[in-house]
Short mmCIF file of C-alpha atoms in Angstrom, two decimals:
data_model
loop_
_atom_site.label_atom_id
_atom_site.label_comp_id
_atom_site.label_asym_id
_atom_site.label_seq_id
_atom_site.Cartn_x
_atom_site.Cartn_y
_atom_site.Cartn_z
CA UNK A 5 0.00 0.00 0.00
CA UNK A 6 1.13 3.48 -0.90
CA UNK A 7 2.27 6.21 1.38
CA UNK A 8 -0.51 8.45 0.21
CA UNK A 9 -3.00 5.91 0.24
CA UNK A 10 -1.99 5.04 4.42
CA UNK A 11 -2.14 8.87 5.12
CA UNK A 12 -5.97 8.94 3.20
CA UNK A 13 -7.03 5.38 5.50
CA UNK A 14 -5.61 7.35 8.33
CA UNK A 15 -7.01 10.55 8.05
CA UNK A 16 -10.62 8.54 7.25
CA UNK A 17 -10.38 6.75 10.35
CA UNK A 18 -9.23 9.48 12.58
CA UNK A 19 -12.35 12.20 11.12
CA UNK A 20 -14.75 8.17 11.56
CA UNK A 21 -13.32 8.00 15.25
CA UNK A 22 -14.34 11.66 15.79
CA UNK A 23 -17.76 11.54 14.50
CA UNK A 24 -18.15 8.60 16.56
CA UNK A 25 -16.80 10.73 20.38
CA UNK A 26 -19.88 11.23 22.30
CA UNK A 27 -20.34 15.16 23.14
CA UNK A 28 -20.93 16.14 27.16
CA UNK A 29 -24.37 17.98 26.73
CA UNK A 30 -24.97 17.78 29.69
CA UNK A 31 -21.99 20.00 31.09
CA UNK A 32 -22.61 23.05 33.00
CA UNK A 33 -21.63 26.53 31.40
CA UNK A 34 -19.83 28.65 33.56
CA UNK A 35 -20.25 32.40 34.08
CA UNK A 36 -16.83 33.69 35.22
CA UNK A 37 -18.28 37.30 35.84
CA UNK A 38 -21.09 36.76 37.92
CA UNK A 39 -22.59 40.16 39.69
CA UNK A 40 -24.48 39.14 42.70
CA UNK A 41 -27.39 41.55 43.98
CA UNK A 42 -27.47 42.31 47.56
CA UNK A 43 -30.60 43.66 49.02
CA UNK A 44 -30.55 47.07 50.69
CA UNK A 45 -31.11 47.21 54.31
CA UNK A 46 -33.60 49.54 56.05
CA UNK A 47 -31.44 52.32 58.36
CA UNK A 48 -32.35 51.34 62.05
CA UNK A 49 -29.87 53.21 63.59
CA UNK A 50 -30.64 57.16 64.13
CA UNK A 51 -27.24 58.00 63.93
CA UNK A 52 -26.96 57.07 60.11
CA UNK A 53 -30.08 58.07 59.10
CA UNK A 54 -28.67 61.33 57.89
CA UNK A 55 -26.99 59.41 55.32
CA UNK A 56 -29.87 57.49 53.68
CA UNK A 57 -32.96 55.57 54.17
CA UNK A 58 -30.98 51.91 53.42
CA UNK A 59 -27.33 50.55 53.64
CA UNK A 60 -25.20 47.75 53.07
CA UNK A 61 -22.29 47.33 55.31
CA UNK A 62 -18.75 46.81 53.38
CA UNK A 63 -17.74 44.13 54.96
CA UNK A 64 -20.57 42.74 53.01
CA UNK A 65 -19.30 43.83 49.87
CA UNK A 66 -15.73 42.83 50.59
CA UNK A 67 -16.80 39.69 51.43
CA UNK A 68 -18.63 38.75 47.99
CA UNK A 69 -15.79 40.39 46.33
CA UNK A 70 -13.58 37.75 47.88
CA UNK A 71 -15.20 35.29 46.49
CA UNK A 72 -15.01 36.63 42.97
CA UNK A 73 -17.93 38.09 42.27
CA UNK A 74 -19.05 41.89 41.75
CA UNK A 75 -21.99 43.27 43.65
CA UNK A 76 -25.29 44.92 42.58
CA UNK A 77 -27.16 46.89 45.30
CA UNK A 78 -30.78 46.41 44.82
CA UNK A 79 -32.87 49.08 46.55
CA UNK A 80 -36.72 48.65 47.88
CA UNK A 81 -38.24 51.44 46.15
CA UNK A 82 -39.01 49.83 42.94
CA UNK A 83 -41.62 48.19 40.75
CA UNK A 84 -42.53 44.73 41.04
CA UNK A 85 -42.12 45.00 36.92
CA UNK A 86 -37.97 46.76 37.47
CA UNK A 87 -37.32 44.11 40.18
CA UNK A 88 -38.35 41.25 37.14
CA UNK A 89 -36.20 42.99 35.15
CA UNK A 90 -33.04 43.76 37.49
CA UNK A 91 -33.85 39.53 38.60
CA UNK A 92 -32.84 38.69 34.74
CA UNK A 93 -28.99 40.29 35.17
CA UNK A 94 -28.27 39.07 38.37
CA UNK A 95 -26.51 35.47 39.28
CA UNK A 96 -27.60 35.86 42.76
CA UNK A 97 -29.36 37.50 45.52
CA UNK A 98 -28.02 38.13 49.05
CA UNK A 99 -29.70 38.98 51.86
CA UNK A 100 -27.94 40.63 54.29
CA UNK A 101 -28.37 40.67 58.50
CA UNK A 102 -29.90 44.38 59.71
CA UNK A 103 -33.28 45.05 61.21
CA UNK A 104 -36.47 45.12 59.62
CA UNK A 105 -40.49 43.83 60.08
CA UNK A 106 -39.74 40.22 58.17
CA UNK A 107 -43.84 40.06 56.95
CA UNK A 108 -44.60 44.69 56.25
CA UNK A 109 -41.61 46.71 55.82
CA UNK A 110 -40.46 47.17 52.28
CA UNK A 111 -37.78 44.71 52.91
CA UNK A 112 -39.97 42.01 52.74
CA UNK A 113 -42.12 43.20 50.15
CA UNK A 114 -38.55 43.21 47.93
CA UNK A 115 -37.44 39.93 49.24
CA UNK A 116 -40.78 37.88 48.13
CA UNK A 117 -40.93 39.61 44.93
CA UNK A 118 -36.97 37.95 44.30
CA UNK A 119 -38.09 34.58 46.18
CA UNK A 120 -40.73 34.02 44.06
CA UNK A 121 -38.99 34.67 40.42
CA UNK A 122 -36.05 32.45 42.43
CA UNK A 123 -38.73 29.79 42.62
CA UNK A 124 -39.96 29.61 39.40
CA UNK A 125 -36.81 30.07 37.36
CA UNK A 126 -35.07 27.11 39.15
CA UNK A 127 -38.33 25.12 38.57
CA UNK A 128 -37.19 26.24 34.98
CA UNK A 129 -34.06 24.80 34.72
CA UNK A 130 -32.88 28.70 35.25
CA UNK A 131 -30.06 27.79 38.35
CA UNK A 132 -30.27 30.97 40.64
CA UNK A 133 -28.77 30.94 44.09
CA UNK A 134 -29.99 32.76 47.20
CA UNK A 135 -27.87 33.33 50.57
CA UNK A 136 -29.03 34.83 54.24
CA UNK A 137 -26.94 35.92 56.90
CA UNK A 138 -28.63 36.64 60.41
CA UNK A 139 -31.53 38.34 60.01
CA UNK A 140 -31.42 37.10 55.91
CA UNK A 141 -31.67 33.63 57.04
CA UNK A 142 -34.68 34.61 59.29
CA UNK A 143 -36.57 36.20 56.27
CA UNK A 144 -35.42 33.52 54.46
CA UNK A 145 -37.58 31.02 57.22
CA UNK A 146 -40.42 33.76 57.00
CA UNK A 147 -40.51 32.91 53.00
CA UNK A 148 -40.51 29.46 53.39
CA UNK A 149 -42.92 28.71 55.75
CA UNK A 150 -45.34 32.09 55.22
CA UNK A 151 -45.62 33.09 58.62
CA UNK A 152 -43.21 34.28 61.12
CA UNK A 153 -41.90 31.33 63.40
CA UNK A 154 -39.19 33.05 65.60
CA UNK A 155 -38.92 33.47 68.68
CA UNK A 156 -35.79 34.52 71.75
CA UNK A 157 -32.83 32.98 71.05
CA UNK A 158 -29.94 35.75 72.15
CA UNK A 159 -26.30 35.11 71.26
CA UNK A 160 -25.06 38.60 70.92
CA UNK A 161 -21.56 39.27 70.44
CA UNK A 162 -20.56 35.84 71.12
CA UNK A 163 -18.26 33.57 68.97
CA UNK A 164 -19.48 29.86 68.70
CA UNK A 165 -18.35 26.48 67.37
CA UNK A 166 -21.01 25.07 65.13
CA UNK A 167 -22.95 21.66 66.88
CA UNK A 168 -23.04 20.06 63.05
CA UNK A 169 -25.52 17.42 62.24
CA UNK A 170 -24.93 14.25 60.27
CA UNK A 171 -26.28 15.95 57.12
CA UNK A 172 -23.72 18.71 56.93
CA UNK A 173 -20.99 16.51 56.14
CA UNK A 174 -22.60 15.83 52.83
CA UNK A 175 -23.89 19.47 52.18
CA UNK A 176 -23.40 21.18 49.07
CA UNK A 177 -21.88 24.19 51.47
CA UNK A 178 -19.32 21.89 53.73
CA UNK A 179 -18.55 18.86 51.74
CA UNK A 180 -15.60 20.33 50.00
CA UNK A 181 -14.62 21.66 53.20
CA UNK A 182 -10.99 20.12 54.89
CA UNK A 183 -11.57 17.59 57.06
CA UNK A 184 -8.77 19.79 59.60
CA UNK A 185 -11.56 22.88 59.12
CA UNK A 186 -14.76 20.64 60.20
CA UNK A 187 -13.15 19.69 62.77
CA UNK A 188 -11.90 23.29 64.15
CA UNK A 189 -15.46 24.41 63.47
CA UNK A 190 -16.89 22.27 65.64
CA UNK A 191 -14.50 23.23 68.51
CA UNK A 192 -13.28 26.70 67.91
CA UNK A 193 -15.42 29.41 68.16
CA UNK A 194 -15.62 30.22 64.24
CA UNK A 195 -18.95 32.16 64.04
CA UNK A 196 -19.76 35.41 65.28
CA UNK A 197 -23.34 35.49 66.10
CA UNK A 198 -24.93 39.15 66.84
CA UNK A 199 -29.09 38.37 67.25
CA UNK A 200 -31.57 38.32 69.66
CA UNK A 201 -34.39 35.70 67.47
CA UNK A 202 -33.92 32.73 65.69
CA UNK A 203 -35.84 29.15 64.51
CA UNK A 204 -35.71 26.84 67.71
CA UNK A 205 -34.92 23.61 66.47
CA UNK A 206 -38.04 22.55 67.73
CA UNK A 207 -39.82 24.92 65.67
CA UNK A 208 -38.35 23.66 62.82
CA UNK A 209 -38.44 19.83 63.20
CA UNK A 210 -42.10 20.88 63.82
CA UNK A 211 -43.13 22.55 60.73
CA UNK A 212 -43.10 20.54 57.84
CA UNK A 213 -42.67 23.71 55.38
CA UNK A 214 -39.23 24.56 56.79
CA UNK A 215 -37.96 21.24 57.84
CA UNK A 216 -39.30 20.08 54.20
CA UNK A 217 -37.57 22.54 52.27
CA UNK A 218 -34.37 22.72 54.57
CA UNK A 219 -31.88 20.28 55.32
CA UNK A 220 -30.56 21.63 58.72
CA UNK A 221 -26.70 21.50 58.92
CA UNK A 222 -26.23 22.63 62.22
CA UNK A 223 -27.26 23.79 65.55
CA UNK A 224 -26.09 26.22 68.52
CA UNK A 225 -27.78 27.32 72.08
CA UNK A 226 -28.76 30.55 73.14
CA UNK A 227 -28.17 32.14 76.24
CA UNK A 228 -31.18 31.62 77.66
CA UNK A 229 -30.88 27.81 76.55
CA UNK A 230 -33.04 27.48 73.76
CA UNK A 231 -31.33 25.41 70.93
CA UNK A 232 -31.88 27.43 67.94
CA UNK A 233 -31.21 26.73 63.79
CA UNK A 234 -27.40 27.93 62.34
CA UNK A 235 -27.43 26.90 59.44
CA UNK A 236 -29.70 25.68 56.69
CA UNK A 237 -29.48 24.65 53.09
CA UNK A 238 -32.38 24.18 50.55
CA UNK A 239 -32.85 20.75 49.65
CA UNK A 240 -34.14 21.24 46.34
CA UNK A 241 -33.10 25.03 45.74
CA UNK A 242 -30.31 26.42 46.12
CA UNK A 243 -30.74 28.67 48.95
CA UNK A 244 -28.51 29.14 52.36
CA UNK A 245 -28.97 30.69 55.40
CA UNK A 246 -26.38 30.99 58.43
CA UNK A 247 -27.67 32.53 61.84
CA UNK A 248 -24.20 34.02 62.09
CA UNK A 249 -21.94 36.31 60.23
CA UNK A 250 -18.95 35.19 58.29
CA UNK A 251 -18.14 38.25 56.29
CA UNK A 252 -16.86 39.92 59.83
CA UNK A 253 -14.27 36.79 59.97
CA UNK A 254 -12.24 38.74 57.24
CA UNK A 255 -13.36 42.63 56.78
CA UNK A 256 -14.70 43.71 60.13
CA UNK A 257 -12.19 45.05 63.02
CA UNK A 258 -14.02 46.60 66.02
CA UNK A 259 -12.38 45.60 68.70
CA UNK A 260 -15.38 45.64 71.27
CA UNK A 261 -16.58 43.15 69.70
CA UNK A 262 -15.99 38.90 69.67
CA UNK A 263 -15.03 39.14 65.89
CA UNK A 264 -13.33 35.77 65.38
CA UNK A 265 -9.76 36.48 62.97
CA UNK A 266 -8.18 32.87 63.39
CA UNK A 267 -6.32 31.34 60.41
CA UNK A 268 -9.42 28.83 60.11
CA UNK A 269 -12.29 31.41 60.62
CA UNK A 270 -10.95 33.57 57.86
CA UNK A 271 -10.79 30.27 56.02
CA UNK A 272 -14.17 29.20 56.81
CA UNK A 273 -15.24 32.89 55.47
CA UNK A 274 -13.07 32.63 52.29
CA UNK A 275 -14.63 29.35 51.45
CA UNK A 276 -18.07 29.98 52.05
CA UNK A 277 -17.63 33.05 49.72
CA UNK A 278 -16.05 31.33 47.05
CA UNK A 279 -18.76 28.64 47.83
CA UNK A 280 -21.81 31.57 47.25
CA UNK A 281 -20.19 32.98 44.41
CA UNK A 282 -19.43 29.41 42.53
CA UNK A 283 -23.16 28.63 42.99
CA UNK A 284 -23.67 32.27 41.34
CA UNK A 285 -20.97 31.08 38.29
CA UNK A 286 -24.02 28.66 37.69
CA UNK A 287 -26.43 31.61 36.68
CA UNK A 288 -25.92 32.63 32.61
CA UNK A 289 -28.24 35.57 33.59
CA UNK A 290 -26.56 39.00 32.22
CA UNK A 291 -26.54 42.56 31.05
CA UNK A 292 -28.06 43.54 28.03
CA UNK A 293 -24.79 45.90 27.16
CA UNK A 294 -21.40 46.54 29.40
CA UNK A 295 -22.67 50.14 29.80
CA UNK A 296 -25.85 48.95 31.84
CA UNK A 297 -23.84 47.21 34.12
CA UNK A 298 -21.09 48.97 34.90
CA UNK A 299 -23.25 51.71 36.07
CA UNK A 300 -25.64 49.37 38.31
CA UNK A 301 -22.34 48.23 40.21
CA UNK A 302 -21.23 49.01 43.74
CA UNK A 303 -18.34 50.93 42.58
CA UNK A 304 -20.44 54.08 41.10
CA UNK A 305 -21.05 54.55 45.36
CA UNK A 306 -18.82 55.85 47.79
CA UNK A 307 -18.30 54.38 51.33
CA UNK A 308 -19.23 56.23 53.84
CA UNK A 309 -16.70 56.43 56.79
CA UNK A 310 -18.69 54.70 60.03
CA UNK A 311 -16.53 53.19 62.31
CA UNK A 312 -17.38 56.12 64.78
CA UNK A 313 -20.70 55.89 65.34
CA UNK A 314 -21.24 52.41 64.21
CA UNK A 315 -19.51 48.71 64.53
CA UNK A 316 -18.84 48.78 60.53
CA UNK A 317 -15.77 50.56 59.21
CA UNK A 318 -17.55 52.04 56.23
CA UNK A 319 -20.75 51.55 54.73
CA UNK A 320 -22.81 52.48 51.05
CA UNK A 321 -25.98 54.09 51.59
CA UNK A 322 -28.76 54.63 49.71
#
């Protein structure tokens, strides 16, 4: 057989061979700019209401950042029809701790306009995550089960270990976590909790809404001995909650306060971030041109300087 006629055989079988290579359809696309919107938070606090009627704390902001995402601030004074449209740009939603009526300040109103398109586009087959720190995981429980189920549960300014159940192990959130970094979490005092209210774990085993939805990961007790909820994934949706804070592990400094700094609680905040944000990669929501959303970012704000009159070192407001 000739040279030329080997190469031709060759060449045949090699363009047969790659006909014949199944394709991966079923492999995830990626978004490797993802811009997750964080809900506004009503101003509390008389001392900063000079400077605007809602906030988000840096440290919030840092924290996303860290994770590799950019951040959106989503106010509450829009329509229902601009929040459907700001939903379709946005490969996440996070809802941050603060103070607020959970079921008739705007707060809410905002938040169950988001849950519900969260709902339905994930029924869809359109992947979009949603976190809640602190009082965001409370709303979250308000969402879920439609009424408002908490009750006294203080841990304020305290750092805690996490009391992990068998499910957390194989949790979306901790099972790429090191096995050194369970095990600190569940003995060093990782999580700094600032609340008064929380989901008792009875409350929860008791209502089938939330303990259908949720798969609890772990547990804590109050001071007053009530053993409330810490953390909570969906079981079906991808939506998080955490009773404590872990963006103060890495971005907030006030020394009167039990701000955990370790080298594993500013791991356990760097993962969980790069945890939220990878869920957030999943979303191929976007943009309609680079013009609309550079100037929807964070960055068109300025901080406002607040470590003196508050426990934050800056803060946007709004």
């Amino acid at each position: 057989m000739g040279f030329l006629t080997r190469l031709c055989l060759v060449f045949a079988c090699c363009i047969c061979c790659y006909k014949a290579m199944p394709t991966n359809p079923s492999q995830e696309a990626v978004n490797d700019r993802p811009v997750i919107g964080v809900l506004t938070q009503l101003v509390s606090d008389d001392v900063m209401k000079p400077f605007g009627r809602t906030f988000i704390p840096d440290s919030y902001v840092n924290y996303i950042e860290s994770g590799g995402s950019r951040v959106m601030p989503i106010r509450l004074t829009f329509s229902t029809a601009e929040y459907e449209n700001i939903f379709k740009k946005i490969n996440g939603l996070f809802f941050i701790g603060g103070a607020a009526d959970l079921e008739t300040s705007d707060y809410a109103r905002v938040a169950k306009i988001f849950y519900r398109l969260a709902l339905e586009a994930n029924d869809a087959g359109d992947f979009f995550p949603i976190w809640g720190t602190c009082m965001g995981m409370q709303l979250l429980t308000v969402l879920v089960a439609g009424e408002n189920l908490l009750t006294d549960t203080p841990a304020e300014n305290v750092a805690l270990p996490l009391n992990l159940t068998a499910e957390a192990v194989s949790s979306r959130m901790f099972q790429d976590f090191p096995k050194e970094l369970l095990k600190a979490l569940t003995e060093e005092p990782l999580t700094g909790n600032f609340h008064n209210y929380g989901i008792t774990v009875q409350t929860f085993q008791e209502s089938e809404k939330l303990s259908g939805f949720f798969s609890l990961l772990s547990t804590n007790v109050a001071g007053n001995g009530a053993r409330f909820v810490s953390t909570l994934e969906g079981k079906r949706y991808p939506f998080y909650g955490v009773q404590w804070h872990p963006e103060v592990n890495g971005f907030q400094w006030d020394a009167r306060l039990n701000l955990p700094h370790s080298a594993h609680a500013v791991q356990l905040s760097s993962l969980l971030a790069q945890f939220f944000v990878n869920q957030g990669r999943r979303s191929l929501h976007k943009f309609d041109t680079p013009e609309e959303e550079s100037s929807s970012l964070i960055y068109v704000y300025k901080p406002v300087y607040t470590a003196n009159f508050t426990s934050y070192e800056q803060a946007y407001f709004f």
